[in-house]
Structures are given as C-alpha cells and as structure tokens.
mmCIF file of C-alpha atoms in Angstrom:
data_model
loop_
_atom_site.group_PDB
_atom_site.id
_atom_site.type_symbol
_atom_site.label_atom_id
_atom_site.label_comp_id
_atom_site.label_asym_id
_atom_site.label_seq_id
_atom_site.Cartn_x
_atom_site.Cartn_y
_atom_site.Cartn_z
ATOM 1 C CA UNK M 1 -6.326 -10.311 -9.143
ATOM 2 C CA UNK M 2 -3.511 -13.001 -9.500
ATOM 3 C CA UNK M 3 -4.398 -16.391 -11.028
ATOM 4 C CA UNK M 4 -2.365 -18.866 -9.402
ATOM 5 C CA UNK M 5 -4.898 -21.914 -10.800
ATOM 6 C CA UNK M 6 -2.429 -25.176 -11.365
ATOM 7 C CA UNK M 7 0.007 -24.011 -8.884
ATOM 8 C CA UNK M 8 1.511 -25.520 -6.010
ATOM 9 C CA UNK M 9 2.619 -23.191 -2.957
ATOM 10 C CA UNK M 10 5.001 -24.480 -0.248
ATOM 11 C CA UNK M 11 4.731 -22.103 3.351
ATOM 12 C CA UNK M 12 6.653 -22.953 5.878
ATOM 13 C CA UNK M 13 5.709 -21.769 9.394
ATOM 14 C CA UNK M 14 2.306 -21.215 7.527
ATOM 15 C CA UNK M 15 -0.253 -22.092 10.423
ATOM 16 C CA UNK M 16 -0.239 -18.623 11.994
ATOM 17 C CA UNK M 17 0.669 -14.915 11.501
ATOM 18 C CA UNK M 18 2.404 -13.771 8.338
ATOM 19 C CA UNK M 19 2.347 -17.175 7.208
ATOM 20 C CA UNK M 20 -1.302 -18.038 7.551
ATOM 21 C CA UNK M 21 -2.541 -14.398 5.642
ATOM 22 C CA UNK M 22 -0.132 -16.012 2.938
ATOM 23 C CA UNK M 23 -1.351 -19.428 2.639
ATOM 24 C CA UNK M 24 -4.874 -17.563 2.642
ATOM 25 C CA UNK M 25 -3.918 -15.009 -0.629
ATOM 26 C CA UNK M 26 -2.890 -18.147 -2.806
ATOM 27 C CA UNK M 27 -5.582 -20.535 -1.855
ATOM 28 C CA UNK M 28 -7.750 -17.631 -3.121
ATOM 29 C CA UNK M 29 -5.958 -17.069 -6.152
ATOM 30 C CA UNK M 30 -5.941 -20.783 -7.002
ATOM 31 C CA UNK M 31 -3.257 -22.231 -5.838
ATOM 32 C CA UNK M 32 -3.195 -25.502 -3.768
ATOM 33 C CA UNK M 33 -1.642 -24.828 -0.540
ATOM 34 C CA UNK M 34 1.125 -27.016 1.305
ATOM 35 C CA UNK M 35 0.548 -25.646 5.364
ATOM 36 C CA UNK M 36 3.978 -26.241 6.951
ATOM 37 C CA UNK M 37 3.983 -26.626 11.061
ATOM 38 C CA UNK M 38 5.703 -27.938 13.981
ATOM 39 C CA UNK M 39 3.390 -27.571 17.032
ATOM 40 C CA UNK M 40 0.416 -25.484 15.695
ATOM 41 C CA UNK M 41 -1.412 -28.407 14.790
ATOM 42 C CA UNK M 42 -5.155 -27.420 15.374
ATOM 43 C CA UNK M 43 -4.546 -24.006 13.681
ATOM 44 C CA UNK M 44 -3.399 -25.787 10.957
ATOM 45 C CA UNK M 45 -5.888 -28.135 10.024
ATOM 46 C CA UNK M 46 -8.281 -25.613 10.577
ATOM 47 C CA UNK M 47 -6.807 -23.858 8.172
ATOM 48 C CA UNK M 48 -7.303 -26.780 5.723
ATOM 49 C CA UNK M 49 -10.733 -26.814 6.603
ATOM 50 C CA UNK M 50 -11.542 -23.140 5.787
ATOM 51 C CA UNK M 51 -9.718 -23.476 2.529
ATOM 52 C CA UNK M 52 -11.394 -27.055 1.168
ATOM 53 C CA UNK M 53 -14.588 -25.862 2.409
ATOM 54 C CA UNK M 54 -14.388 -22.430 0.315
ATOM 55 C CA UNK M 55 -13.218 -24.757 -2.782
ATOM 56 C CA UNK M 56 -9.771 -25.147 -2.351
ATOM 57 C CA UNK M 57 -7.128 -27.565 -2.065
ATOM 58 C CA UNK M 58 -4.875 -27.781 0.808
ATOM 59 C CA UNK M 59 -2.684 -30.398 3.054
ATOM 60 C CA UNK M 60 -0.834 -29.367 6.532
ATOM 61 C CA UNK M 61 2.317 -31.158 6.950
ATOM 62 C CA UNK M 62 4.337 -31.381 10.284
ATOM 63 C CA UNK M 63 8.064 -30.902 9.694
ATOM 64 C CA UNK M 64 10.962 -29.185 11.752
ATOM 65 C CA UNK M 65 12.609 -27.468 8.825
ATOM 66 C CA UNK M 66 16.135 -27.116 11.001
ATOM 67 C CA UNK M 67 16.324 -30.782 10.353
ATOM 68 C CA UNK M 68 17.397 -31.423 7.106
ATOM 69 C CA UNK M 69 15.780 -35.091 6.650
ATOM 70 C CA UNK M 70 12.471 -33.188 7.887
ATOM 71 C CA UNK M 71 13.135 -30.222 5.268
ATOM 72 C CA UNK M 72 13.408 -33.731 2.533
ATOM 73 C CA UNK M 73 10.486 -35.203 3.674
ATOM 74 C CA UNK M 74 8.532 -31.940 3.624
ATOM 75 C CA UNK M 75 9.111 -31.424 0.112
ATOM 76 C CA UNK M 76 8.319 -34.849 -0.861
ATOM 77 C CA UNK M 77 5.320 -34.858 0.454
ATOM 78 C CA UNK M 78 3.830 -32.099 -1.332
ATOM 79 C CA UNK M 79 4.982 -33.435 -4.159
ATOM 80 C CA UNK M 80 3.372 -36.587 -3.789
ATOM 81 C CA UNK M 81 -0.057 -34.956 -2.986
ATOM 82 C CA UNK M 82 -0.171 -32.362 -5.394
ATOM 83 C CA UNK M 83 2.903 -33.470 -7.936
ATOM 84 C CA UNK M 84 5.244 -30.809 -8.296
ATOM 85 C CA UNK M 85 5.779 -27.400 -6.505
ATOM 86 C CA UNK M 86 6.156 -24.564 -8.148
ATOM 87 C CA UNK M 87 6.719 -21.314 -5.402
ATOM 88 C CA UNK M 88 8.959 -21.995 -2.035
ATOM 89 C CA UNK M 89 8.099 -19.239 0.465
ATOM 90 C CA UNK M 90 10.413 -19.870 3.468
ATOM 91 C CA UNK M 91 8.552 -18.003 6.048
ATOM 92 C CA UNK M 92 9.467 -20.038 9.422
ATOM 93 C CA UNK M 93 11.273 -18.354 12.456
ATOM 94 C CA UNK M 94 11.335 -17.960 16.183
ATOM 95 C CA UNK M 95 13.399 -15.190 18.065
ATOM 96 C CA UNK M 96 14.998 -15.532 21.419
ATOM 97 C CA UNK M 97 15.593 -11.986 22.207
ATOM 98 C CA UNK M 98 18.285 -10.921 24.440
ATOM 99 C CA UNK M 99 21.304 -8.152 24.968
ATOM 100 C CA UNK M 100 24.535 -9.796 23.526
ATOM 101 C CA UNK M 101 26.080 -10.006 27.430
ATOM 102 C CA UNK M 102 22.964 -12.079 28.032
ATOM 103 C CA UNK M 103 22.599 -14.570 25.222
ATOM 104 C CA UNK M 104 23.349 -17.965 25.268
ATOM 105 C CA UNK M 105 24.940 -20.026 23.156
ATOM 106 C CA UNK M 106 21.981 -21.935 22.827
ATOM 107 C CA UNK M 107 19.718 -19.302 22.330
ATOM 108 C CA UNK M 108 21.874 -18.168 19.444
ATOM 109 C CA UNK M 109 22.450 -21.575 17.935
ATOM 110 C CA UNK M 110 18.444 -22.461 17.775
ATOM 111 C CA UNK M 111 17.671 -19.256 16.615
ATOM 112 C CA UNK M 112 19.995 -19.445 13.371
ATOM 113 C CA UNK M 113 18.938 -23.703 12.976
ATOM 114 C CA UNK M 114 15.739 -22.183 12.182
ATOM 115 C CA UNK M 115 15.674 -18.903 10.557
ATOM 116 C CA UNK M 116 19.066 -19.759 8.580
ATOM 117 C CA UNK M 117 19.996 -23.485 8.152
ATOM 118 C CA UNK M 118 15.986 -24.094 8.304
ATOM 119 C CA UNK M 119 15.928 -21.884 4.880
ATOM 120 C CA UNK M 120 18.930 -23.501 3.681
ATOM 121 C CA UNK M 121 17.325 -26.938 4.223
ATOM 122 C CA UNK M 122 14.157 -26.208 2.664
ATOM 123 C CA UNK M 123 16.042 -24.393 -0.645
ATOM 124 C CA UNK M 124 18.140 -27.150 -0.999
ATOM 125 C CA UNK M 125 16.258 -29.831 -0.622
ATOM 126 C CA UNK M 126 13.994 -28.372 -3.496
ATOM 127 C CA UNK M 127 16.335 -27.472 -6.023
ATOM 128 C CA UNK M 128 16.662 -30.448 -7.787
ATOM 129 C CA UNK M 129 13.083 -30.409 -8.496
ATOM 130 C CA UNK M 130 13.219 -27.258 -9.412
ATOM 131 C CA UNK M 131 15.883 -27.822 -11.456
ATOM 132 C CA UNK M 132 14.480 -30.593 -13.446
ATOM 133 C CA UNK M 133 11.446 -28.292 -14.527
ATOM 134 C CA UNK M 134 13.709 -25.853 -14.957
ATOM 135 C CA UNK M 135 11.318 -23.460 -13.592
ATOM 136 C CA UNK M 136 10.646 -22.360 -9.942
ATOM 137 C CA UNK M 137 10.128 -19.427 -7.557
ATOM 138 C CA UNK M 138 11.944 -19.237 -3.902
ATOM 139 C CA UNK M 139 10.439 -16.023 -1.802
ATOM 140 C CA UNK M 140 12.501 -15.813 1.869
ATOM 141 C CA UNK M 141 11.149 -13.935 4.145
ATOM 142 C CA UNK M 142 13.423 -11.962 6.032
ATOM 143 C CA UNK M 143 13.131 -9.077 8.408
ATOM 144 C CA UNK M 144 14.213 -5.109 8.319
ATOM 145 C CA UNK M 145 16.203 -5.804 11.192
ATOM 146 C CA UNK M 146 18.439 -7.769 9.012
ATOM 147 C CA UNK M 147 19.160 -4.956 6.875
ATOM 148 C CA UNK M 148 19.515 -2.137 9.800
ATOM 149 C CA UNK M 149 20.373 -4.419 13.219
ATOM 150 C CA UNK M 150 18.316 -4.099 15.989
ATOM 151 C CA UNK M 151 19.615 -4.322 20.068
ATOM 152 C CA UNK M 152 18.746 -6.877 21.642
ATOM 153 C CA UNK M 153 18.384 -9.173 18.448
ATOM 154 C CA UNK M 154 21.764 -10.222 17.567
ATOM 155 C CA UNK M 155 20.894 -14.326 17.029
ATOM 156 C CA UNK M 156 17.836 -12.530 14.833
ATOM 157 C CA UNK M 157 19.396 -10.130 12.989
ATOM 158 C CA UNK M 158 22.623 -12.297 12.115
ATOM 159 C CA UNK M 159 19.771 -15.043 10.643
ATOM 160 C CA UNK M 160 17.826 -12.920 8.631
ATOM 161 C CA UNK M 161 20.992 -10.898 7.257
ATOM 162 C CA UNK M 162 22.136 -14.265 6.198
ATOM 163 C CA UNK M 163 18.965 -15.057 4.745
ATOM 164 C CA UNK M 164 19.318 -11.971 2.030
ATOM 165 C CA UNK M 165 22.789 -12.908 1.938
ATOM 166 C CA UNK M 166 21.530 -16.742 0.563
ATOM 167 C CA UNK M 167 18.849 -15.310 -1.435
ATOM 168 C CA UNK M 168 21.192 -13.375 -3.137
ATOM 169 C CA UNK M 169 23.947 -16.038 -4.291
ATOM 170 C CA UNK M 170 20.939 -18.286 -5.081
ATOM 171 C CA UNK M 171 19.695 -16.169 -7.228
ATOM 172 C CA UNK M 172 22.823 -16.094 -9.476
ATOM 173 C CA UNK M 173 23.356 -19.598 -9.293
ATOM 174 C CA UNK M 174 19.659 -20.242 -10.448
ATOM 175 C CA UNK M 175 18.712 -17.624 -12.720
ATOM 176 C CA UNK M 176 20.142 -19.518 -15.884
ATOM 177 C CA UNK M 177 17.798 -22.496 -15.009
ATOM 178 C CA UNK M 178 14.624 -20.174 -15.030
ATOM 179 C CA UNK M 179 14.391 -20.268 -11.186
ATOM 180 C CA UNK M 180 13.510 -17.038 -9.477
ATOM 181 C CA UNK M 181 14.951 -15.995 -5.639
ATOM 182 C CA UNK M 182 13.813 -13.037 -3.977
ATOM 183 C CA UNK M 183 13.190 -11.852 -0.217
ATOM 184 C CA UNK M 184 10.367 -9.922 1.259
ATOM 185 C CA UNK M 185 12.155 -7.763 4.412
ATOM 186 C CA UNK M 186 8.705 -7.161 6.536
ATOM 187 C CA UNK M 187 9.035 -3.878 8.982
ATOM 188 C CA UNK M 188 6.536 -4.041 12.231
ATOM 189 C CA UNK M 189 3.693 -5.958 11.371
ATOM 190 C CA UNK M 190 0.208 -6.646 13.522
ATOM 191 C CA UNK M 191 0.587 -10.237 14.196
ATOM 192 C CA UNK M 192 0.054 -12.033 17.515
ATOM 193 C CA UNK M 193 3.754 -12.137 18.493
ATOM 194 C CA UNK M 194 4.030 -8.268 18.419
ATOM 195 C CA UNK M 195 0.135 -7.667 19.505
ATOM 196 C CA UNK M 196 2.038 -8.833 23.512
ATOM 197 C CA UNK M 197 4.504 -6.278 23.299
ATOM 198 C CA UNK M 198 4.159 -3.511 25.803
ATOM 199 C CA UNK M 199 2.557 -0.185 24.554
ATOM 200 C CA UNK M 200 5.320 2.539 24.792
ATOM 201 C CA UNK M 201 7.502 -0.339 22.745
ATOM 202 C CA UNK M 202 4.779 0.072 19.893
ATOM 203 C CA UNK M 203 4.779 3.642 20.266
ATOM 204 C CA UNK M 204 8.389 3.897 19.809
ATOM 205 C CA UNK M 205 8.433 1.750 16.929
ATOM 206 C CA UNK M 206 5.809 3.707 15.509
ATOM 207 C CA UNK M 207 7.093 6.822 15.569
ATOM 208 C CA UNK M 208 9.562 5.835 13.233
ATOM 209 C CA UNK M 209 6.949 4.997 10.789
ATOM 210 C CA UNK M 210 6.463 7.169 8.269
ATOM 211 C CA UNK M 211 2.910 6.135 6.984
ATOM 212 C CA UNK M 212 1.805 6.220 10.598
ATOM 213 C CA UNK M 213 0.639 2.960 11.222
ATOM 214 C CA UNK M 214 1.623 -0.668 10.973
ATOM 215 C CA UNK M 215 2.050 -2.886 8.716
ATOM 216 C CA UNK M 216 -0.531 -6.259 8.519
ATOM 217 C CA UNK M 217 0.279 -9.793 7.084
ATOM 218 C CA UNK M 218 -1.914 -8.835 3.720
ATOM 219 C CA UNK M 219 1.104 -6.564 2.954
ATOM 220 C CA UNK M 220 3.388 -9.195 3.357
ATOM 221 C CA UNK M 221 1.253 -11.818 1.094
ATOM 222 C CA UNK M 222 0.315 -9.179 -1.522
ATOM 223 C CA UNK M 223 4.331 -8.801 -1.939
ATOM 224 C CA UNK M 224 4.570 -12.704 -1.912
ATOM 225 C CA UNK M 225 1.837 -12.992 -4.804
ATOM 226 C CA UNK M 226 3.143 -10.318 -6.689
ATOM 227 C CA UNK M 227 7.079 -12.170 -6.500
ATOM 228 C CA UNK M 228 5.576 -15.315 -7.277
ATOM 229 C CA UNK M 229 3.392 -14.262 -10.158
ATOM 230 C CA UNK M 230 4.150 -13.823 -14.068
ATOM 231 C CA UNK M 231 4.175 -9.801 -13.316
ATOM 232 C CA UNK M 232 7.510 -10.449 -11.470
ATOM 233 C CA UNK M 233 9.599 -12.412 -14.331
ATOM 234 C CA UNK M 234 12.399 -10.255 -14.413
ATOM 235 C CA UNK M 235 12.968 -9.194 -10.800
ATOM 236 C CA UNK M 236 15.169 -11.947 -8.755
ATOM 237 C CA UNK M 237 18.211 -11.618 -6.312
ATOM 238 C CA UNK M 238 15.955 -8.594 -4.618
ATOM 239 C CA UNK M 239 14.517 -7.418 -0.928
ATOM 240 C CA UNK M 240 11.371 -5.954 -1.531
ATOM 241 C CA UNK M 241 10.964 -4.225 2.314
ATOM 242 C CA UNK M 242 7.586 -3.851 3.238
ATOM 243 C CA UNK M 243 8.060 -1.357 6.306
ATOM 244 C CA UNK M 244 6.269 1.877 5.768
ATOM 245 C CA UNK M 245 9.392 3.879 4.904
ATOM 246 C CA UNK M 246 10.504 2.628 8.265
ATOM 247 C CA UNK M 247 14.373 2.484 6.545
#
C-alpha cells in the first residue's frame, strides 16, 4: 500500500476513464486530489463527493489545458487550495481518428493542442514551482501507439510520440533539481471510449495480446502510484508500457 498522506496530485482529464481510476488510487492512498475537466462537469464533482465523503480531500477545476493561460490558472489554483503540488500526471487527450487522405488540418491541429502543447502547457507552467522546492514528479501519459504507429491515427500517434519525446528531454533538464519525468504508454484498456468500438475490432486487438485480455484503468493508476512514490526515486526519463506484452 502507498502512503501518499501530505501530497498533492494534479490529473488532468481526471473526471472519467483512465483518469478518474487515477484520481481514485491517490485519494485512497492519501493524497488530496486536484480533478482537472473541461465539459465533464457532473462526473466531476461527483467525484469530489465520493472522495470527501470517504475522508478525503478533493477540488475539480475546469481548465482547457491547450490554452496556456488556462494550463496557469490550473496550477494556481491547486496551489492556492491545497499549497503546493507535488505529482503532475498529464493524462488529458481526445483522438480524431481518420486515414491520412482523410484528415483535416483541423482535425490534426486540435488533436496535437491537446495531447501535445496541452502537456507542454501544463509542464511548463509548473516547473517553476517545482523548481523552487526543488522536488517534483511529472507522469505523461502516453499511448503504445506512439511507440509502434497505428493506421488511421496519425494526429494521435504523432502527439503521443512527442509526448515521450518531451518526457524524455525533461527529464534531463530536471533531474539535477530533484524533479522526476516519466511516461506510462497504456496498450488497450476497458474504458468507455473503447467499450463503443465494434466487436471484431476488439477481437483483433486482442489477439495480439499476449495475456489474453485487456488491460483496465487500475493498471494504469497502479503504474502512476508506483512512478510517483518513494519506491521509484531512481527511475526518470522512462515509458513504463502497460500493454500485456502487446509490443
């Protein structure tokens, strides 16, 4: 079990899906929660609810983290309610899936405000907090598809490829300061995006699962607690994939 008791935790895109099962692991390991959202209001504050109600300490906060003044005021308002901030997990994204010949511009552009520049905005609009404690954790969550490609997914794949690519070079610009970077690259997970897929696309994906089944948000927010705990201190500039021996 992983004490988090003292500690602030930052999700973005943390109303739903991967995002909610990791605001859930760190409220019960201690942690006061900051719930990041844009539209999913309701499922955010009921997500406050469940967590003061068991004990806990949690705020939702509505910011559009491709807008950098958003990303600013985001961070300053956790700080404000809970005084400093002490793990980063940049979990928002959207796809807008389509074959290269068939993309828009738009579609690509809105796509990489978000999943990119929306993790850009968020890292560096904490670092100088970060930097004056000179301590801090920063978990990005990527995607396998941004280590392998995927068809279909070229706006996707290009922003979570750039996302290790970031989490990398942050890592070595950081480390001397005591300020930890790593990525968590999540295979196919059970969530409510890929619960609406058809079936013989699960089936496919499946069968190149070696553990036979996939994977839930737990796995993703066990990796996030283990990155952001004291068990983790020497580990940054990493992709821990969570796929199943998918890749």
């Amino acid at each position: 079990m992983y004490s988090f008791n003292d500690k602030t935790v930052l999700v973005t895109g943390g109303s739903r899906g991967i995002g909610k099962a990791i605001i859930k692991a760190f409220a019960e390991s201690g942690a006061n929660v900051v719930i990041n959202y844009v539209s999913s209001e309701k499922a955010a504050n009921d997500l406050v609810n469940e967590i003061t109600a068991a004990g806990g300490k949690a705020l939702a906060v509505k910011a559009d983290v491709s807008q950098f003044a958003d990303a600013e005021k985001l961070v300053e308002r956790a700080i404000e309610a809970f005084g400093k901030i002490d793990v980063l997990i940049n979990n928002s994204g959207i796809t807008k899936d389509n074959l290269m010949l068939r993309m828009t511009e738009d579609d690509f552009d809105k796509v990489i405000d978000v999943n990119l520049k929306g993790t850009w905005n968020m890292c560096k609009n904490i670092t100088r907090h970060f930097l004056k404690n000179r301590a801090g954790t920063i978990i990005n969550i990527t995607s396998v598809v941004g280590l392998i490609g995927n068809p279909g997914q070229a706006n996707y794949v290009a922003s979570k490829a750039g996302v290790i690519g970031l989490t990398k070079t942050l890592a070595k610009e950081f480390g001397s300061r005591n300020i930890r970077v790593n990525a968590v690259a999540p295979g196919f997970i059970d969530t409510e995006m890929t619960s609406e897929l058809p079936e013989h696309v699960k089936q496919h994906y499946l069968g190149q699962i070696p553990l036979a089944r996939f994977g839930s948000t737990e796995d993703i927010a066990n990796a996030c607690l283990f990155l952001a705990s004291d068990q983790s201190t020497y580990i940054t500039g990493q992709v821990i994939s969570v796929n199943g021996g998918m890749i």
